[in-house]
PDB file of C-alpha atoms in Angstrom:
ATOM      1  CA  MET A1466     -50.327 -84.257 -59.062  1.00 62.00           C
ATOM      2  CA  SER A1467     -51.328 -82.157 -56.062  1.00 68.00           C
ATOM      3  CA  PRO A1468     -50.560 -78.443 -56.095  1.00 74.00           C
ATOM      4  CA  SER A1469     -47.553 -77.033 -54.290  1.00 87.00           C
ATOM      5  CA  ILE A1470     -48.717 -75.191 -51.173  1.00 90.00           C
ATOM      6  CA  ALA A1471     -46.998 -71.957 -50.151  1.00 92.00           C
ATOM      7  CA  THR A1472     -45.230 -72.021 -46.792  1.00 91.00           C
ATOM      8  CA  ASN A1473     -44.070 -69.408 -44.283  1.00 94.00           C
ATOM      9  CA  THR A1474     -41.705 -70.593 -41.558  1.00 95.00           C
ATOM     10  CA  ARG A1475     -40.786 -68.137 -38.809  1.00 97.00           C
ATOM     11  CA  VAL A1476     -37.282 -68.536 -37.408  1.00 97.00           C
ATOM     12  CA  GLU A1477     -35.100 -66.895 -34.792  1.00 98.00           C
ATOM     13  CA  LEU A1478     -31.733 -65.383 -35.758  1.00 98.00           C
ATOM     14  CA  PRO A1479     -29.779 -68.686 -35.589  1.00 98.00           C
ATOM     15  CA  GLY A1480     -32.317 -70.288 -37.963  1.00 98.00           C
ATOM     16  CA  LEU A1481     -32.120 -67.316 -40.304  1.00 98.00           C
ATOM     17  CA  LEU A1482     -28.324 -67.489 -40.480  1.00 98.00           C
ATOM     18  CA  GLU A1483     -28.456 -71.267 -40.979  1.00 98.00           C
ATOM     19  CA  PHE A1484     -30.810 -70.662 -43.921  1.00 98.00           C
ATOM     20  CA  VAL A1485     -28.696 -67.865 -45.451  1.00 98.00           C
ATOM     21  CA  ARG A1486     -25.206 -69.450 -45.087  1.00 97.00           C
ATOM     22  CA  PRO A1487     -25.471 -71.914 -48.012  1.00 97.00           C
ATOM     23  CA  ARG A1488     -27.375 -69.443 -50.215  1.00 97.00           C
ATOM     24  CA  HIS A1489     -25.328 -66.807 -51.976  1.00 97.00           C
ATOM     25  CA  ARG A1490     -27.774 -65.268 -54.466  1.00 97.00           C
ATOM     26  CA  ALA A1491     -29.555 -62.172 -53.283  1.00 98.00           C
ATOM     27  CA  ILE A1492     -31.004 -58.827 -54.239  1.00 98.00           C
ATOM     28  CA  LEU A1493     -29.918 -55.907 -52.082  1.00 98.00           C
ATOM     29  CA  LEU A1494     -32.424 -53.072 -51.793  1.00 98.00           C
ATOM     30  CA  THR A1495     -31.060 -49.662 -50.841  1.00 98.00           C
ATOM     31  CA  ARG A1496     -32.593 -46.204 -51.010  1.00 98.00           C
ATOM     32  CA  ARG A1497     -31.652 -43.650 -53.628  1.00 97.00           C
ATOM     33  CA  ALA A1498     -31.187 -40.020 -52.548  1.00 96.00           C
ATOM     34  CA  ASP A1499     -34.845 -39.340 -53.439  1.00 97.00           C
ATOM     35  CA  GLY A1500     -36.006 -42.309 -51.318  1.00 96.00           C
ATOM     36  CA  ALA A1501     -36.861 -44.563 -54.269  1.00 97.00           C
ATOM     37  CA  PRO A1502     -35.706 -48.190 -54.003  1.00 97.00           C
ATOM     38  CA  GLN A1503     -32.617 -49.365 -55.879  1.00 98.00           C
ATOM     39  CA  GLY A1504     -32.074 -53.112 -56.349  1.00 98.00           C
ATOM     40  CA  SER A1505     -28.765 -54.872 -56.956  1.00 97.00           C
ATOM     41  CA  PRO A1506     -28.437 -58.600 -57.685  1.00 98.00           C
ATOM     42  CA  LEU A1507     -25.318 -59.893 -55.931  1.00 97.00           C
ATOM     43  CA  THR A1508     -23.459 -62.636 -54.116  1.00 97.00           C
ATOM     44  CA  CYS A1509     -23.568 -62.623 -50.331  1.00 98.00           C
ATOM     45  CA  GLY A1510     -22.278 -64.606 -47.401  1.00 97.00           C
ATOM     46  CA  VAL A1511     -22.428 -64.636 -43.619  1.00 97.00           C
ATOM     47  CA  ASP A1512     -19.436 -63.529 -41.587  1.00 97.00           C
ATOM     48  CA  ASP A1513     -18.281 -65.057 -38.316  1.00 95.00           C
ATOM     49  CA  ASP A1514     -20.290 -62.465 -36.343  1.00 97.00           C
ATOM     50  CA  GLY A1515     -23.624 -63.280 -38.019  1.00 97.00           C
ATOM     51  CA  ARG A1516     -23.688 -60.328 -40.407  1.00 98.00           C
ATOM     52  CA  ILE A1517     -24.580 -60.740 -44.054  1.00 98.00           C
ATOM     53  CA  VAL A1518     -21.663 -59.526 -46.160  1.00 98.00           C
ATOM     54  CA  VAL A1519     -21.354 -58.297 -49.735  1.00 98.00           C
ATOM     55  CA  SER A1520     -18.211 -57.558 -51.712  1.00 98.00           C
ATOM     56  CA  THR A1521     -18.520 -54.397 -53.802  1.00 98.00           C
ATOM     57  CA  TYR A1522     -16.786 -51.303 -55.132  1.00 98.00           C
ATOM     58  CA  PRO A1523     -16.937 -47.859 -53.518  1.00 98.00           C
ATOM     59  CA  GLU A1524     -18.452 -46.198 -56.597  1.00 97.00           C
ATOM     60  CA  ARG A1525     -21.401 -48.606 -56.976  1.00 97.00           C
ATOM     61  CA  ALA A1526     -24.914 -47.256 -56.358  1.00 97.00           C
ATOM     62  CA  LYS A1527     -25.570 -49.795 -53.603  1.00 98.00           C
ATOM     63  CA  THR A1528     -22.431 -48.660 -51.787  1.00 98.00           C
ATOM     64  CA  ARG A1529     -23.189 -44.944 -52.090  1.00 98.00           C
ATOM     65  CA  ASN A1530     -26.782 -45.532 -51.013  1.00 98.00           C
ATOM     66  CA  ALA A1531     -25.794 -47.666 -47.993  1.00 98.00           C
ATOM     67  CA  ARG A1532     -23.335 -44.970 -46.863  1.00 98.00           C
ATOM     68  CA  ARG A1533     -26.079 -42.337 -47.012  1.00 98.00           C
ATOM     69  CA  ASP A1534     -28.860 -44.463 -45.477  1.00 98.00           C
ATOM     70  CA  GLU A1535     -27.883 -47.536 -43.494  1.00 98.00           C
ATOM     71  CA  ARG A1536     -31.394 -49.047 -43.691  1.00 98.00           C
ATOM     72  CA  VAL A1537     -31.289 -51.830 -46.285  1.00 98.00           C
ATOM     73  CA  SER A1538     -33.191 -54.982 -47.214  1.00 98.00           C
ATOM     74  CA  LEU A1539     -31.825 -58.138 -48.739  1.00 98.00           C
ATOM     75  CA  ILE A1540     -33.881 -60.825 -50.455  1.00 98.00           C
ATOM     76  CA  VAL A1541     -31.920 -64.063 -50.183  1.00 98.00           C
ATOM     77  CA  LEU A1542     -32.870 -66.573 -52.875  1.00 98.00           C
ATOM     78  CA  SER A1543     -32.305 -70.281 -53.325  1.00 97.00           C
ATOM     79  CA  ASP A1544     -30.444 -71.550 -56.387  1.00 94.00           C
ATOM     80  CA  GLU A1545     -33.628 -73.132 -57.741  1.00 92.00           C
ATOM     81  CA  TRP A1546     -36.232 -70.617 -58.863  1.00 87.00           C
ATOM     82  CA  ASN A1547     -39.098 -72.115 -56.835  1.00 86.00           C
ATOM     83  CA  GLY A1548     -36.942 -72.678 -53.764  1.00 93.00           C
ATOM     84  CA  PRO A1549     -37.345 -70.996 -50.396  1.00 97.00           C
ATOM     85  CA  TRP A1550     -36.350 -67.371 -49.864  1.00 98.00           C
ATOM     86  CA  VAL A1551     -36.355 -64.766 -47.128  1.00 98.00           C
ATOM     87  CA  GLN A1552     -36.311 -60.979 -46.838  1.00 98.00           C
ATOM     88  CA  VAL A1553     -33.879 -59.593 -44.279  1.00 98.00           C
ATOM     89  CA  ASP A1554     -34.005 -55.964 -43.148  1.00 98.00           C
ATOM     90  CA  GLY A1555     -30.985 -54.539 -41.433  1.00 98.00           C
ATOM     91  CA  THR A1556     -28.407 -51.846 -40.941  1.00 98.00           C
ATOM     92  CA  ALA A1557     -25.492 -51.583 -43.333  1.00 98.00           C
ATOM     93  CA  GLU A1558     -21.914 -50.630 -42.614  1.00 98.00           C
ATOM     94  CA  VAL A1559     -19.528 -49.957 -45.507  1.00 98.00           C
ATOM     95  CA  LEU A1560     -15.857 -50.848 -45.074  1.00 98.00           C
ATOM     96  CA  ASP A1561     -13.214 -49.540 -47.469  1.00 98.00           C
ATOM     97  CA  LEU A1562      -9.586 -50.558 -47.804  1.00 98.00           C
ATOM     98  CA  PRO A1563      -7.459 -51.070 -45.855  1.00 98.00           C
ATOM     99  CA  GLU A1564     -10.072 -51.843 -43.171  1.00 98.00           C
ATOM    100  CA  ALA A1565     -12.019 -54.082 -45.598  1.00 98.00           C
ATOM    101  CA  LEU A1566      -9.107 -56.370 -46.520  1.00 98.00           C
ATOM    102  CA  GLU A1567      -9.324 -59.035 -43.804  1.00 97.00           C
ATOM    103  CA  PRO A1568     -13.151 -58.998 -43.776  1.00 97.00           C
ATOM    104  CA  LEU A1569     -12.957 -59.659 -47.558  1.00 98.00           C
ATOM    105  CA  VAL A1570     -10.786 -62.699 -46.791  1.00 98.00           C
ATOM    106  CA  THR A1571     -13.452 -63.931 -44.363  1.00 96.00           C
ATOM    107  CA  TYR A1572     -16.157 -63.222 -46.974  1.00 97.00           C
ATOM    108  CA  TYR A1573     -14.357 -65.375 -49.556  1.00 97.00           C
ATOM    109  CA  ARG A1574     -13.535 -68.126 -47.060  1.00 96.00           C
ATOM    110  CA  ASN A1575     -17.140 -68.393 -45.845  1.00 95.00           C
ATOM    111  CA  ILE A1576     -18.543 -68.585 -49.378  1.00 95.00           C
ATOM    112  CA  ALA A1577     -15.926 -70.531 -51.332  1.00 95.00           C
ATOM    113  CA  GLY A1578     -13.526 -72.074 -48.810  1.00 96.00           C
ATOM    114  CA  GLU A1579      -9.767 -71.703 -48.842  1.00 97.00           C
ATOM    115  CA  HIS A1580      -8.112 -69.702 -51.596  1.00 97.00           C
ATOM    116  CA  PRO A1581      -4.996 -71.312 -53.128  1.00 97.00           C
ATOM    117  CA  ASP A1582      -2.973 -68.118 -52.547  1.00 98.00           C
ATOM    118  CA  TRP A1583      -4.204 -65.641 -49.947  1.00 98.00           C
ATOM    119  CA  ASP A1584      -1.437 -63.162 -50.724  1.00 98.00           C
ATOM    120  CA  GLU A1585      -2.578 -63.123 -54.353  1.00 98.00           C
ATOM    121  CA  TYR A1586      -6.207 -62.655 -53.242  1.00 98.00           C
ATOM    122  CA  ARG A1587      -5.291 -59.761 -50.934  1.00 98.00           C
ATOM    123  CA  ALA A1588      -3.256 -58.137 -53.721  1.00 98.00           C
ATOM    124  CA  ALA A1589      -6.207 -58.477 -56.145  1.00 98.00           C
ATOM    125  CA  MET A1590      -8.659 -56.946 -53.646  1.00 98.00           C
ATOM    126  CA  THR A1591      -6.234 -54.070 -53.048  1.00 98.00           C
ATOM    127  CA  LYS A1592      -5.610 -53.506 -56.760  1.00 98.00           C
ATOM    128  CA  GLN A1593      -9.369 -53.497 -57.441  1.00 98.00           C
ATOM    129  CA  GLY A1594     -10.029 -51.128 -54.531  1.00 98.00           C
ATOM    130  CA  LYS A1595     -12.787 -53.342 -53.131  1.00 98.00           C
ATOM    131  CA  SER A1596     -15.201 -52.458 -50.362  1.00 98.00           C
ATOM    132  CA  LEU A1597     -17.370 -54.658 -48.170  1.00 98.00           C
ATOM    133  CA  ILE A1598     -20.911 -54.045 -46.986  1.00 98.00           C
ATOM    134  CA  ARG A1599     -21.811 -55.708 -43.677  1.00 98.00           C
ATOM    135  CA  ILE A1600     -25.516 -55.986 -42.889  1.00 98.00           C
ATOM    136  CA  THR A1601     -26.654 -56.601 -39.336  1.00 98.00           C
ATOM    137  CA  PRO A1602     -30.100 -58.238 -39.459  1.00 98.00           C
ATOM    138  CA  THR A1603     -32.687 -56.329 -37.421  1.00 98.00           C
ATOM    139  CA  HIS A1604     -35.889 -57.889 -38.767  1.00 98.00           C
ATOM    140  CA  TRP A1605     -36.709 -60.696 -41.166  1.00 98.00           C
ATOM    141  CA  GLY A1606     -39.779 -62.231 -42.629  1.00 94.00           C
ATOM    142  CA  PRO A1607     -40.552 -65.881 -42.544  1.00 97.00           C
ATOM    143  CA  ILE A1608     -38.631 -68.258 -44.768  1.00 98.00           C
ATOM    144  CA  ALA A1609     -41.113 -68.637 -47.577  1.00 96.00           C
ATOM    145  CA  THR A1610     -41.866 -70.857 -50.521  1.00 94.00           C
ATOM    146  CA  GLY A1611     -44.182 -70.032 -53.369  1.00 89.00           C
ATOM    147  CA  GLY A1612     -47.231 -71.995 -54.301  1.00 88.00           C
ATOM    148  CA  PHE A1613     -50.963 -72.054 -53.888  1.00 89.00           C
ATOM    149  CA  PRO A1614     -52.703 -70.829 -50.736  1.00 89.00           C
ATOM    150  CA  ALA A1615     -53.520 -73.743 -48.407  1.00 85.00           C
ATOM    151  CA  ARG A1616     -57.252 -73.143 -48.946  1.00 86.00           C
ATOM    152  CA  LEU A1617     -56.841 -74.439 -52.519  1.00 82.00           C
ATOM    153  CA  ALA A1618     -55.232 -77.750 -51.532  1.00 70.00           C
TER     154      ALA A1618
END
């Protein structure tokens, strides 16, 4: 069996969003008050305006950090461990209720499809006091896969 060779595929923004849309597992990197990185595993989606979106709570570290410093990075992973991944750097915007309510509907719809009862969903988001982080991509690395360097093939 021949070794798996690592790949790096550069893409423009449409290619990045096409890659991210079906992948919902990610690690969001924000900056603590002292500048140290803080990582949060989470579920993400892409909104209709090409921003990567994350449902959260206002008191979470990632939310507090993104409010203080809008510069964030997101590592979007494939479901399979050895699948392709990409790092996206961007600017974060935090939305709280009531402003976050309809964007949370879009978040759910773009990840999971239609909810059986949107009124129930809206009531649950309101009761939970949810927030939404929207990340506008400003820079991204190549879509990468792990493996051996090509020189070892």
